[in-house]
Short mmCIF file of C-alpha atoms and ligand atoms in Angstrom, two decimals:
data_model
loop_
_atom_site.label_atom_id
_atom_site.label_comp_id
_atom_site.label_asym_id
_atom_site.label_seq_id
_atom_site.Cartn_x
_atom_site.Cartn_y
_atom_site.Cartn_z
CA UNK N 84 -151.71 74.67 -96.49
CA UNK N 85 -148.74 72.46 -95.57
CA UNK N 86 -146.69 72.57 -98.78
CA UNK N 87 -147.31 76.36 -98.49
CA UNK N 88 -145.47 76.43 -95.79
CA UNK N 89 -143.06 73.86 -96.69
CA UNK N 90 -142.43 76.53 -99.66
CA UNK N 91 -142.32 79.53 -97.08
CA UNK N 92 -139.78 77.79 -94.99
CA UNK N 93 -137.67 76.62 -97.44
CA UNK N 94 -137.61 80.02 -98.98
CA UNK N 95 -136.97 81.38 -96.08
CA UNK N 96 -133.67 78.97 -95.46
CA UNK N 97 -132.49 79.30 -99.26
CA UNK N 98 -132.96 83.54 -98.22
CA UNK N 99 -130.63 82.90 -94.87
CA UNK N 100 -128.20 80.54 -96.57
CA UNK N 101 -127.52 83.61 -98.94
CA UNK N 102 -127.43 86.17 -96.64
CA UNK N 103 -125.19 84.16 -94.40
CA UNK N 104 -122.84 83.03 -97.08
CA UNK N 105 -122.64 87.03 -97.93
CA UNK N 106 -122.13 87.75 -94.36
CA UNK N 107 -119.44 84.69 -94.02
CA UNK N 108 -117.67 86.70 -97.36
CA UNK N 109 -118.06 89.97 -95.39
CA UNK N 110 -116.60 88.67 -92.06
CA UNK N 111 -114.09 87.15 -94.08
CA UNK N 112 -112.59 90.28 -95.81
CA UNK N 113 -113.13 91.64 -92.12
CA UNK N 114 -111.01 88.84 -90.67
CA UNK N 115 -107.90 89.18 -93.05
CA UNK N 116 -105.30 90.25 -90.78
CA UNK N 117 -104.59 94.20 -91.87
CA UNK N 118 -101.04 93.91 -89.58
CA UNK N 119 -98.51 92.21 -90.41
CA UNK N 120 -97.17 88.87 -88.29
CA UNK N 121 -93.79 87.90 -87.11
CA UNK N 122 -91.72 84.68 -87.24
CA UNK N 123 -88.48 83.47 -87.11
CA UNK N 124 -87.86 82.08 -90.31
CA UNK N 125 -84.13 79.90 -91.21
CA UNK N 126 -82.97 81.37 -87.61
CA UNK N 127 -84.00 85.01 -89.15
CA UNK N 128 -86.64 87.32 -87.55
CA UNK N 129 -89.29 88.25 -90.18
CA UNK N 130 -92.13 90.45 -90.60
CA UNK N 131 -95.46 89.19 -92.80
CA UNK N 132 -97.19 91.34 -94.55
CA UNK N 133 -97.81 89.87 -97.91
CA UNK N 134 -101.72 90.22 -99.62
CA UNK N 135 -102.85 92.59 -96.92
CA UNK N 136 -103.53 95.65 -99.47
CA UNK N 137 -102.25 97.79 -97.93
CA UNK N 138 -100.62 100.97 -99.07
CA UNK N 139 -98.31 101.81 -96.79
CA UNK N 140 -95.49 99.94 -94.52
CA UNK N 141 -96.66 99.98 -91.06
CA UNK N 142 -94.37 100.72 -88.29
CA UNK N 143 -92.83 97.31 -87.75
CA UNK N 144 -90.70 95.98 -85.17
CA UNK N 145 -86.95 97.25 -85.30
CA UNK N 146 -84.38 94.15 -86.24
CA UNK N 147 -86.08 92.44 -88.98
CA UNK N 148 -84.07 90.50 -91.89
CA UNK N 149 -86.63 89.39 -93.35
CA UNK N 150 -89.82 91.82 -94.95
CA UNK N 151 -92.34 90.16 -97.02
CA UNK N 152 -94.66 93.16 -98.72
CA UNK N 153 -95.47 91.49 -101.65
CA UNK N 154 -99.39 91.80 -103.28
CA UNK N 155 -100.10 95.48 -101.78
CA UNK N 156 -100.56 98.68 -102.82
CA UNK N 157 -97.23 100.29 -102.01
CA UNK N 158 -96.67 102.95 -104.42
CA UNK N 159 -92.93 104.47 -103.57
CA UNK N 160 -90.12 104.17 -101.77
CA UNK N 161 -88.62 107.28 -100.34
CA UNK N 162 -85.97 107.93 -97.99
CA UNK N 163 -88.42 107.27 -94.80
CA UNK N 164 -90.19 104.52 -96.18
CA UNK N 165 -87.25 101.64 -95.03
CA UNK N 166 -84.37 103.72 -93.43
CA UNK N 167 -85.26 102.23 -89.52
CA UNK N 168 -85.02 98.91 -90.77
CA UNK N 169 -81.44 98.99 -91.95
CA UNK N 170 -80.85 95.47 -90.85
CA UNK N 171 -82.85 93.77 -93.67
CA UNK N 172 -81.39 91.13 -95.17
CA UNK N 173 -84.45 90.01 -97.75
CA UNK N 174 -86.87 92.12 -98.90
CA UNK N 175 -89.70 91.24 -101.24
CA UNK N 176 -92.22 93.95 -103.11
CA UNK N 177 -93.26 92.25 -105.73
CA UNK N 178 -96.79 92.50 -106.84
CA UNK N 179 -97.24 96.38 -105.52
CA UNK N 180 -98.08 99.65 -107.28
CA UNK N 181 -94.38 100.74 -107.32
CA UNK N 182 -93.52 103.84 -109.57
CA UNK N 183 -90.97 105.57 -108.29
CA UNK N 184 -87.86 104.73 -106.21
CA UNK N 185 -85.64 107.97 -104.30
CA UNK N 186 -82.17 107.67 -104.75
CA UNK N 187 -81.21 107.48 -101.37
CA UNK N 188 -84.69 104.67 -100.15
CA UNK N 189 -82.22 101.48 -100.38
CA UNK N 190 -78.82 102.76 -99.21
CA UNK N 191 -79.67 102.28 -95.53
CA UNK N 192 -79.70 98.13 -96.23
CA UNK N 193 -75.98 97.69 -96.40
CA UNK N 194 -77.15 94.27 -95.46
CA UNK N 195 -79.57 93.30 -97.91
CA UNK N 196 -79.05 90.13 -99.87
CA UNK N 197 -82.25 89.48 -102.00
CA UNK N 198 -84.28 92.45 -103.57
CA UNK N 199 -87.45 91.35 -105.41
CA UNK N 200 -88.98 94.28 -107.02
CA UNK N 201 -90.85 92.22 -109.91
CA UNK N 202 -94.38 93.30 -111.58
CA UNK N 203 -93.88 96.97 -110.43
CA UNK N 204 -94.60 99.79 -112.49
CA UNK N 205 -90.70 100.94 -112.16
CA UNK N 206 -89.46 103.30 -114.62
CA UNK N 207 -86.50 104.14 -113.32
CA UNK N 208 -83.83 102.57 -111.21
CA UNK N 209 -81.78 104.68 -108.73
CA UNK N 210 -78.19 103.80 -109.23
CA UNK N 211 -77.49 103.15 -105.68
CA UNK N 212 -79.20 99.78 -105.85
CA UNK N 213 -76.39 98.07 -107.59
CA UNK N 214 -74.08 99.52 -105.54
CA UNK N 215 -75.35 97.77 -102.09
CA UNK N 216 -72.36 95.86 -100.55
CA UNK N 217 -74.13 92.90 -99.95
CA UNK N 218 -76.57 92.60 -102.79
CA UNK N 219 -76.89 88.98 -104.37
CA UNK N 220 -79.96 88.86 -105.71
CA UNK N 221 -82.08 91.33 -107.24
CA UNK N 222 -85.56 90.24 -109.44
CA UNK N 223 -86.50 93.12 -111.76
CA UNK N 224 -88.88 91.19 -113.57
CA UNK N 225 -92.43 92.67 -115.23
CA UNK N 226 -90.98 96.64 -115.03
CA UNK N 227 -91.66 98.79 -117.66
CA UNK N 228 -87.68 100.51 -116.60
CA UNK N 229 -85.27 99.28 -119.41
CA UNK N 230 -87.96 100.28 -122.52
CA UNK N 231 -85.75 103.23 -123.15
CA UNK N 232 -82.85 101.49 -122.23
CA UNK N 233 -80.38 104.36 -123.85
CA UNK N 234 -81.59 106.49 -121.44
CA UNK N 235 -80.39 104.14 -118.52
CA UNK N 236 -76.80 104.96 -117.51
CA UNK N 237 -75.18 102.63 -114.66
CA UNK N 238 -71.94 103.63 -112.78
CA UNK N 239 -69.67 100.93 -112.95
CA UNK N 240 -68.20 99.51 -111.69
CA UNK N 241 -71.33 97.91 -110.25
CA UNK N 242 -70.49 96.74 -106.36
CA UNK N 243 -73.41 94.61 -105.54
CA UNK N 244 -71.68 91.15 -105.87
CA UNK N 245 -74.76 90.26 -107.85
CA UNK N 246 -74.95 86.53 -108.75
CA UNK N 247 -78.27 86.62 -109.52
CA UNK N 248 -79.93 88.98 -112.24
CA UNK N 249 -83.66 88.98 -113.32
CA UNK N 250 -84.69 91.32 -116.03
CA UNK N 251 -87.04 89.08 -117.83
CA UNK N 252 -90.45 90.54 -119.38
CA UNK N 253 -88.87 94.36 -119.06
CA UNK N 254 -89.71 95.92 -122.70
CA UNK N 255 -85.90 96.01 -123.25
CA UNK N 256 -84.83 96.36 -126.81
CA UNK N 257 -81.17 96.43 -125.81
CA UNK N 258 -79.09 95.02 -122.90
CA UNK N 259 -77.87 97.71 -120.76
CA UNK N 260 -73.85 97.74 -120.20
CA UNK N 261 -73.58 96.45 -116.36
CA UNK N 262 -69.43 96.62 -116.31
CA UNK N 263 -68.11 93.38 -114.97
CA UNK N 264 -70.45 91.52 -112.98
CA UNK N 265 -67.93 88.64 -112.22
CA UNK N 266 -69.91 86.93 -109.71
CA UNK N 267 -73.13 86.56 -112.02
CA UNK N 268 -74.42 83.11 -112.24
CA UNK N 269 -78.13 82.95 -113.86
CA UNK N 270 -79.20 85.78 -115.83
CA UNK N 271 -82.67 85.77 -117.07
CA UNK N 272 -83.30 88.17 -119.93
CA UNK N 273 -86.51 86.45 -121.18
CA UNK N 274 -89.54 87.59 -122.51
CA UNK N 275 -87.73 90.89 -124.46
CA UNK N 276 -88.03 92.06 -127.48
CA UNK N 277 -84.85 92.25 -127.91
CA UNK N 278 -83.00 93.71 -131.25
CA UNK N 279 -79.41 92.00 -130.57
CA UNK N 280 -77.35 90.09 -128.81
CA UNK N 281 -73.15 91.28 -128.59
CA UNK N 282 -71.54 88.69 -127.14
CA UNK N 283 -69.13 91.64 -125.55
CA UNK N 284 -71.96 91.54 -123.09
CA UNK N 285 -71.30 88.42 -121.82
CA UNK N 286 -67.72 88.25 -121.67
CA UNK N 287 -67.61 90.46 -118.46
CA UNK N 288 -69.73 87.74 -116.53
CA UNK N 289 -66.99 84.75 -116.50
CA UNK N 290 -69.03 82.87 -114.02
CA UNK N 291 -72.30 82.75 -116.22
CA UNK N 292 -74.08 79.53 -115.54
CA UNK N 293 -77.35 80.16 -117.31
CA UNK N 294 -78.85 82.36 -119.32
CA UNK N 295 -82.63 82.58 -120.21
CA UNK N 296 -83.07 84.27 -123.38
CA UNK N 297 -86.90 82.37 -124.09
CA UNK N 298 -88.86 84.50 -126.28
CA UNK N 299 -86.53 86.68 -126.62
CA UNK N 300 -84.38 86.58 -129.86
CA UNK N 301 -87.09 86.25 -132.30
CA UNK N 302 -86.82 89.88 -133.67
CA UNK N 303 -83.13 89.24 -134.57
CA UNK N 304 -81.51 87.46 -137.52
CA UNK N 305 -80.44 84.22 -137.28
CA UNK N 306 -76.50 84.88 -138.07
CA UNK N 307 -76.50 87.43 -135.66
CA UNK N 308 -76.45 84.94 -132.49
CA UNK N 309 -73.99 82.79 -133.97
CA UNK N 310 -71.17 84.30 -132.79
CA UNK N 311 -72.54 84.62 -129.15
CA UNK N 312 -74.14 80.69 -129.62
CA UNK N 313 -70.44 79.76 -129.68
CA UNK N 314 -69.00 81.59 -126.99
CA UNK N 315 -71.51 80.07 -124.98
CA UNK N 316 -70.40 76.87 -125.82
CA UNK N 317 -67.15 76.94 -125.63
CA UNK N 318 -67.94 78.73 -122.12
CA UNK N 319 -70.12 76.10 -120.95
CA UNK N 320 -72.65 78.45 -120.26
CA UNK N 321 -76.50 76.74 -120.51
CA UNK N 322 -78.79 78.82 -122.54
CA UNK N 323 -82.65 78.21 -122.56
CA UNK N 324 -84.25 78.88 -125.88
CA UNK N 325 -88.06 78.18 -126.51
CA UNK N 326 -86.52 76.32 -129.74
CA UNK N 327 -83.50 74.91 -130.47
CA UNK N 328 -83.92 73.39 -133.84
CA UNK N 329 -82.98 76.68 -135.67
CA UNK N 330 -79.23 76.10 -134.16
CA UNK N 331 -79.39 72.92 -136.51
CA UNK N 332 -80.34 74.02 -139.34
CA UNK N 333 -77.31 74.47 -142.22
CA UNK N 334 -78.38 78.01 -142.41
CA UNK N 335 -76.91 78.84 -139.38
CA UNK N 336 -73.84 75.94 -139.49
CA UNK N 337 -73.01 78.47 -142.34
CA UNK N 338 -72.97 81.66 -140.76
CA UNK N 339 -69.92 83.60 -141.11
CA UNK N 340 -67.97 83.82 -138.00
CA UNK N 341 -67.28 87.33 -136.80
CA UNK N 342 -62.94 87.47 -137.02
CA UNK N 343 -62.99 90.03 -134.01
CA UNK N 344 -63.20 87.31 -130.87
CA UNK N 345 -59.11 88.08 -129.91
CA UNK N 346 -60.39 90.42 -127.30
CA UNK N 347 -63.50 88.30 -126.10
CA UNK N 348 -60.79 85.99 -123.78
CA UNK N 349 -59.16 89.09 -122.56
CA UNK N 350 -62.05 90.69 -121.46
CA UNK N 351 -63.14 87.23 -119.65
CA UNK N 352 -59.48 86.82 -118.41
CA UNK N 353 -59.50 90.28 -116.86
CA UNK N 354 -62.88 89.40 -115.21
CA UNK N 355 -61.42 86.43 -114.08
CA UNK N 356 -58.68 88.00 -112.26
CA UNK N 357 -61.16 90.10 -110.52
CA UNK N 358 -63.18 87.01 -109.50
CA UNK N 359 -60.29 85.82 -108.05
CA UNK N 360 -58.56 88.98 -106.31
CA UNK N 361 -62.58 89.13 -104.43
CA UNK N 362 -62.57 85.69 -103.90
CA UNK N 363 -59.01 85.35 -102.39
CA UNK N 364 -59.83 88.88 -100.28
CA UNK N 365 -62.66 87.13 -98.99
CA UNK N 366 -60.41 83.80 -98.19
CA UNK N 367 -57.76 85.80 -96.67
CA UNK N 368 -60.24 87.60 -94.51
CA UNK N 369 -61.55 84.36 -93.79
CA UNK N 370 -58.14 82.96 -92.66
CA UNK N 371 -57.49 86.22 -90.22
CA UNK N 372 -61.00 85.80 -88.70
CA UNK N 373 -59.74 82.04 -87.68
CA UNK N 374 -56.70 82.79 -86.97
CA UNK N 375 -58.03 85.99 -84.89
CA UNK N 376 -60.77 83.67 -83.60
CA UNK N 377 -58.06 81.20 -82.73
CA UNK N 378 -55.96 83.78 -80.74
CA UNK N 379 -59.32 84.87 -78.44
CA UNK N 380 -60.06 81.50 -77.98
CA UNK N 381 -56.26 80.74 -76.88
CA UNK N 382 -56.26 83.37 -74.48
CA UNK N 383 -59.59 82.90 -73.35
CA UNK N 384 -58.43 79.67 -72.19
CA UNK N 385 -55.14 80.46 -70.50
CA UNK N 386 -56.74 83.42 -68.49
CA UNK N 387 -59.63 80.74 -67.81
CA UNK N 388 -56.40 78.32 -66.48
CA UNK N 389 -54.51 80.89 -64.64
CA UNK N 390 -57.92 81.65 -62.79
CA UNK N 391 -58.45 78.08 -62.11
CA UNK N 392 -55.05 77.69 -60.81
CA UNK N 393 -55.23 80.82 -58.69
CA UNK N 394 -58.40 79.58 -57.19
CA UNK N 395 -56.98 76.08 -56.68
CA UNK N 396 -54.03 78.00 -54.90
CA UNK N 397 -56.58 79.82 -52.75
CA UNK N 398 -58.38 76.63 -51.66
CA UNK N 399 -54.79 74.98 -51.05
CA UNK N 400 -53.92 77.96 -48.74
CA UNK N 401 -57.52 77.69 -47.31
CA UNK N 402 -57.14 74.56 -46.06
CA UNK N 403 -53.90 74.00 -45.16
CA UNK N 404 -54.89 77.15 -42.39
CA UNK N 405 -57.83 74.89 -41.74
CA UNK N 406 -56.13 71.78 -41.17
CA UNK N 407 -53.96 73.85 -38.95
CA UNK N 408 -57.00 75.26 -37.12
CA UNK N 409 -58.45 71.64 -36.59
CA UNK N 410 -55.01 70.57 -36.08
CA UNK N 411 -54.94 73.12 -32.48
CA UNK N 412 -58.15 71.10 -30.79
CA UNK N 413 -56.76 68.23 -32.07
CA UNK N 414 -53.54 68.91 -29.67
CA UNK N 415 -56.03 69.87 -27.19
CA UNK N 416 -56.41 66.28 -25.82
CA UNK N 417 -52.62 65.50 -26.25
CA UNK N 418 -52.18 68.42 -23.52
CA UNK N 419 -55.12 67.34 -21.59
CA UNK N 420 -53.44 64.58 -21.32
CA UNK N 421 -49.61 65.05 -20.77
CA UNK N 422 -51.39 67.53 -18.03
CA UNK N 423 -53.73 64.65 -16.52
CA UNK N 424 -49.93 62.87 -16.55
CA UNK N 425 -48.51 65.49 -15.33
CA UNK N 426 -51.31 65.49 -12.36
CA UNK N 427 -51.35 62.57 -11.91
CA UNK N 428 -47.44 62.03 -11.25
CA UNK N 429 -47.76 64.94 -8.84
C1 NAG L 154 -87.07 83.75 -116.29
O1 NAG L 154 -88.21 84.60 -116.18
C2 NAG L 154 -89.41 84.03 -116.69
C3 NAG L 154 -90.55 85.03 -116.63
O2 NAG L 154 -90.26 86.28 -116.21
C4 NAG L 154 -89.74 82.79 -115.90
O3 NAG L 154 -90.94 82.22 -116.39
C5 NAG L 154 -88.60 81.81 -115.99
O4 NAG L 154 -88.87 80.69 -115.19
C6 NAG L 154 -87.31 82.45 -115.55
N1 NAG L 154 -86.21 81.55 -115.86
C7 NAG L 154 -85.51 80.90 -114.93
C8 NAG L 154 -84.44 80.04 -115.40
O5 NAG L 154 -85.74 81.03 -113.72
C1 NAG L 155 -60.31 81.78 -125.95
O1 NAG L 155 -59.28 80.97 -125.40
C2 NAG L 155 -59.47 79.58 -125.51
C3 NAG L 155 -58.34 78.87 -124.78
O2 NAG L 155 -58.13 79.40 -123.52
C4 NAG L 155 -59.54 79.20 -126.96
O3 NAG L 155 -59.77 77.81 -127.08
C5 NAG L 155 -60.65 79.96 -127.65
O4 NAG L 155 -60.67 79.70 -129.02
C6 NAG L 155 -60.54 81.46 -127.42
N1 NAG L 155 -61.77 82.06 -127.85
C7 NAG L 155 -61.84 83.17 -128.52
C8 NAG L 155 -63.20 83.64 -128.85
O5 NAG L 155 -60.86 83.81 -128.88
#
């Protein structure tokens, strides 16, 4: 009769522990947070919404820079979906449902620095993205959008002073023609099948730092990187392979050069110049901002001293009319006495 029960009751336990622990799963989807937080973040004010599945953007506070929507369910961007939070400076969506973008969704964000649209379902890109003002950063990665590539047409010149560019693991058979992107530091174009390589392409980024081209040259033949292998070393520009021993093997020591690299440097020089024009318009707007700054803070100062003096003036006045004041009763006694003199020599 007692291990019976013993058996009852620890059936009975094992039956709670499992309806509990379903429960505890239950509260727990319950508990995740369906609204998004808010913190300030590197002195920015950010909104939270990442993993929350949700597939819409709730109405969020005005003034954010920061939006993290990553892992939910968002499905497009249209003109309403971002345009009263035009003061976003970083704005993450990777991991959603994305499909379709309206032309006109990202313009609002002339502030936006750092786009990160990676493992959408994107197949095509409104133009007006590259041509935010203040667009630095922009992950592409995991889209289906550049598989027809031909069919992708970008106005140049581009104005988004991109300097970083992620189109890895986007079907792309050929590199689409960006213009000059002279600010462009790392470029990762791994993970695509790609069919070849021109190294035109790359002579209109002549700040390239790094390129990532892992798994994505196998389709082509090995002489038909040479010529872009070189530029790339004689521009010190770092390119990640998966393999580098092919590059040493006498089969490709003995490609044939291409003759045509006269106007490789030319279209690099020409980039160059551009560099430099945006870098010294951004110096010399610099210098007037100091030199404006300097000018308010000069005058600032001599308004702040000719108040300082005028009030010292005021309190010089003040007083010398008080002294004078005290300076009456003061007499008082004097008279007092030249009259008690007075009486008393009379
Ligand atoms: C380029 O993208 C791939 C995958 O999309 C990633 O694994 C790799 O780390 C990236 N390369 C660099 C240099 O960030
Ligand atoms: C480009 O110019 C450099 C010198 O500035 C020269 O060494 C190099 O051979 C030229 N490259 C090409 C591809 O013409």
């Amino acid at each position: 009769m007692h291990r019976y029960n013993s058996i009852i009751f620890a059936t009975l336990l094992w039956v709670a522990s499992v309806i509990g622990k379903e429960m505890t799963d239950i509260e727990a989807l319950g508990a995740q947070p369906s609204h998004c937080t808010y913190e300030y973040a590197y002195d920015m004010y950010g909104a939270h919404c990442a993993g929350r599945r949700l597939g819409k953007i709730p109405k969020l506070r005005t003034g954010i820079e920061i939006l993290d929507f990553s892992d939910n369910k968002l499905q497009e961007l249209t003109s309403e979906t971002l345009s009263s939070y035009s003061s976003i400076k970083f704005l993450y969506l990777a991991d959603n449902h994305i499909y379709t973008i309206d032309e006109d969704a990202l313009s609002p964000l002339t502030d936006l620095q750092t786009l990160d649209l990676s493992n959408n379902v994107i197949l095509e890109l409104p133009n007006s993205i590259f041509q935010l003002p203040s667009l630095r950063k922009l992950y592409l990665r995991g889209n289906p959008i550049f598989h027809k590539s031909s069919e992708l047409t970008i106005d140049k010149p581009i104005k988004a002073p991109l300097d970083l560019l992620d189109i890895s693991d986007c079907k792309m058979k050929e590199l689409p023609d960006w213009g000059y992107l002279p600010q462009l530091a790392f470029y990762n174009i791994s993970h695509n099948p790609l069919t070849s390589l021109n190294t035109e392409h790359f002579t209109v980024m002549c700040n390239l730092e790094k390129v990532d081209l892992t798994e994505s040259i196998n389709n082509m033949k090995l002489c038909s990187i040479r010529s872009t292998v070189l530029w790339f070393q004689e521009k010190r520009v770092f390119f990640q392979l998966e393999d580098y021993s092919k590059l040493n093997t006498r089969q490709f020591q003995n490609c044939p050069v291409p003759e045509d690299s006269g106007n490789f440097n030319a279209t690099y020089h020409r980039c160059k110049a551009e560099y430099l024009q945006v870098q010294s318009i951004k110096t010399s707007r610099r210098t007037w901002l100091t030199i404006g700054g300097g000018l308010a803070g000069f005058l600032v100062g001599f308004m702040l001293l000719l108040y300082v003096m005028h009030r010292h003036n005021v309190a010089q006045t003040k007083t010398t009319a008080e002294k004078l004041k005290q300076a009456k009763p003061a007499n008082d006694p004097d008279k007092n006495a030249t009259a008690v003199l007075l009486g008393d020599v009379s």
